[in-house]
Every structure is written in C-alpha cells, then in structure tokens.
Amino acid sequence: MSLSQKVLNEALSLRDFIVNARREFHMYPELAFQEKRTSEKVAEVLEKLGFQVRRNVGKTGVVGLLVRNPNRPTVALRADMDALPLQELKETPYKSKVPGVMHACGHDAHTAMLLGAAVVLFRLKDYINGNVKLIFQPAEEVGQGAPEMIKDGVLEDPPVSAIFGLHVWSYLSSGVVGVREGPLLAATGEIELKVKGKGGHGAHPEQTIDPVVVSAYLVTAYQTIVSRNISALDSGVVTISSIKAGEAFNVIPEEAFLKGTYRALTFEVKNLIKKRLQELTDNICRAFNSECSLKLTDSTPPTINHPLTTKIAYEAVSELVGKEKVLTPTPSMGGEDFAYYLEKVPGTFIILGTGNKDKETDKPHHNPYFDVDEDVLPIGSAIYAYTAIKALEKL
Ligand SMILES: [Zn+2]
Ligand SMILES: [Zn+2]
C-alpha cells in the first residue's frame, strides 16, 4: 500500500475523533486572543500523544513539536483557532452555545483537522524524516495572531524550513482542493479619514464648508484609483464602507468620518493605491478649503505561495485525492495573516472545498448560516500530515 493511502486510511479511521473535536470547538467558540478552552483541549491531546508542548505562545496559541531527527529540517503546519462576533442562525445539534460568538469561518474545522493530523503523524512517525511543528494560532480574524506567535519565536528552536496552512472554502465543492503558486490572497489595509469642514445652517451653505460634499467628491475620486491608475491586468480594491456626518436635516455638520479598506495582490499595487489615496485626499480637500487627515494602516501582507513548497503540496494533494480534484484557484482579495509566516519562511496556503448544496455548507464565510461539510475533515487531516511527510522527504 502506498504511503499516501496509509495516511488517508489513518485519517479516515479518525473521522469520529475529528468530527467530535470540531463540534466541541464549534459549540464553544472563542474570540481572538480568548482561545483558552480551545488551546487547553489542543494542548491536552498533543501532550497525551507525546508531542513537546508549548502553551501561551502569541498569548493564547499552542505549539506541538514532534522530534524524529534533530539533524534534519523541521516543517510547520498551521491551524487558526478563533471565532467571530456573530450570532449563529443555523439550527444544528452543535450550534454555538455562546450568544453572539460563532465559528463562521471554519477555524473550528482547521483546529480539529490539525489535531487529527497530529494523531496520524504520531501513528506514522516512522515515515517522518525530520521534525514536525504544529502551530495552533489565535486571532487570525484580527490579523494579529501570526505576528504575535512569530514574536514569541514560533519559527525558531528548531528553525522552521517550510510551513503549510489550510483553509476550508465553502465556495469550492466538497473534496476539491485548490493549490496555487504565487499570490493567493491580498495585502490588506485600513482607511480612516476625518474631513474637517465648517458647520452652519442648512439654508446658508455659502457660510459653511460642507464636509458631506467634500466626502462625496473624495469617495467618487477614489474610484478612479482602480479604474485609472492600476493596470487592467493587476488587481486592487478601494472600498469606502462607512461615512458618518451630521444628524439634522437643516444642519451642515462640522466634520465627516470615513472608513474603508484597500487591497492588492502585490506590494507594488498596494503602495500605488496608498500614494493615490493620499494625493487625491490632499488635493480635493485643499480645493474645497477643508482640512482632512487621512490614516492608512497596513494590515496583512499578501499571501504569496512559494514555488518549491507549492510543488510539494500539489504533488501530495494529488496523490491523496487524485489530480482531477486539484485545481488552481483564482486569487481572492480576502486577507490572511498566514502571510506573515510566508514573509519569513517558504510555504504554501492550501484551500479545501467544503461546499455542498444538499448539506447547506455552501454559504459564504462570515455568514450566520455558515457550516462545513464534515465528511471533508479527514481529508484535511490527511493533507496536513502527508504534505509534511512529503516536504521532509524533499528538503
Ligand atoms: Zn474569516
Ligand atoms: Zn478564516
């Protein structure tokens, strides 16, 4: 029997364990940096298996290390653990028991799949030519968990040579896997803008500087960044998602406040967007005699999959599920803090389809009816485990 088949069989034999773990995490979701219960359960399982366990890495993260050969490289596998501030609406036996908090992105599934992979790796440890580090990361949804864990040395001692992450994906059919070399997810950033005008009576606009009108011009001008400054062959997003100004129908307010996001798949396009946001803001505000203060804060870097690790992941996944179920996904303008690891070490972020219309698991991520197809979970565990084993063969 091939090793990929062995890994798959072990993972499938763990179906109940993985599904039960996922349901437990789903019923007791925890927000960013509050993943206490989740981390404790993770640490307990890893310790029982005989992994070296480090708790409280990056505040509430857990790291498990399986050393098979200290003179060989270490490959890291990462799962995120945090939930979202959202009231779950789908009725299931495992519906969230915490009001207003829900696993609506599938991080419960990631944690459970990586725990499953831990068991598989332990059972097949004779095939591991090196060391495997399992990273259970907090606070992905706020983009801060990965940098916190890196700060706490998660990529050191022993140093990590390659890293792999996995995300369930409801937009892809169940069991289909997406592996893409190069940019997969976007660099993201936040826009905060204060437009200072001069308030007054709605009947006498000539005595005021109307921040609402200035804001309207700004929002319109920002649309030209993507349409007129970025090449049609590149990708970028500028979204103003919030405008707040004024209360009354006859009062021109003093100030307006705008918020939004900018996104791009490369550093070059991201920097171009920021430059144009600043220039348009400065010049339009000056034209209307208003004072504006624009704050642009970079969030996650772009998630760019390394050619070598992506080739390894592609081969591993193809052996597990068959080439016909592996596709090259279109990049998404969503962001992922896995990108911070990729700034430090080569790695690949893999997406795993869990969308099944009959099981109603095809709802968008971050939707109150979001759910995952649990039949896919053992495949996720197998992908984690086998990719690590394959990577250690090649590194
Ligand atoms: Zn999410
Ligand atoms: Zn997510």
XYZ file of N, CA and C and ligand atoms in Angstrom, residues 80 82 84 104-107 110 140-141 167-169 335-336 349 365-366, ligand 2:
55
model
N -5.657 27.932 12.515
C -6.103 29.053 13.348
C -7.313 28.621 14.176
N -9.558 30.972 16.195
C -10.512 31.963 16.702
C -11.834 31.994 15.939
N -15.768 34.353 15.438
C -16.166 35.709 15.048
C -17.305 36.227 15.933
N -17.718 31.079 12.145
C -18.329 31.295 10.832
C -17.286 31.351 9.729
N -16.044 30.927 10.042
C -15.019 30.929 9.005
C -14.408 29.536 8.858
N -14.748 28.639 9.797
C -14.231 27.266 9.690
C -12.966 27.015 10.486
N -12.579 27.948 11.366
C -11.352 27.747 12.136
C -11.513 26.593 13.139
N -10.378 23.773 11.123
C -8.914 23.762 10.969
C -8.250 23.150 12.207
N -6.631 34.999 14.150
C -6.423 35.237 12.713
C -7.362 36.314 12.210
N -8.602 36.300 12.715
C -9.610 37.217 12.165
C -9.243 38.688 12.382
N -7.127 26.196 4.528
C -8.392 26.870 4.864
C -9.542 26.169 4.158
N -10.582 25.828 4.934
C -11.790 25.299 4.292
C -12.394 26.419 3.449
N -13.086 26.041 2.397
C -13.548 27.029 1.419
C -14.939 26.628 0.945
N -7.949 38.678 2.948
C -6.613 38.671 3.532
C -6.467 37.527 4.523
N -5.228 37.175 4.844
C -4.919 36.047 5.753
C -3.632 36.379 6.489
N -0.207 28.044 1.246
C -1.536 28.047 1.838
C -2.468 27.317 0.856
N -18.453 32.454 3.780
C -17.745 32.597 5.058
C -18.211 33.897 5.730
N -18.245 33.879 7.054
C -18.674 35.016 7.885
C -20.186 35.244 7.787
Zn -10.617 32.155 8.099
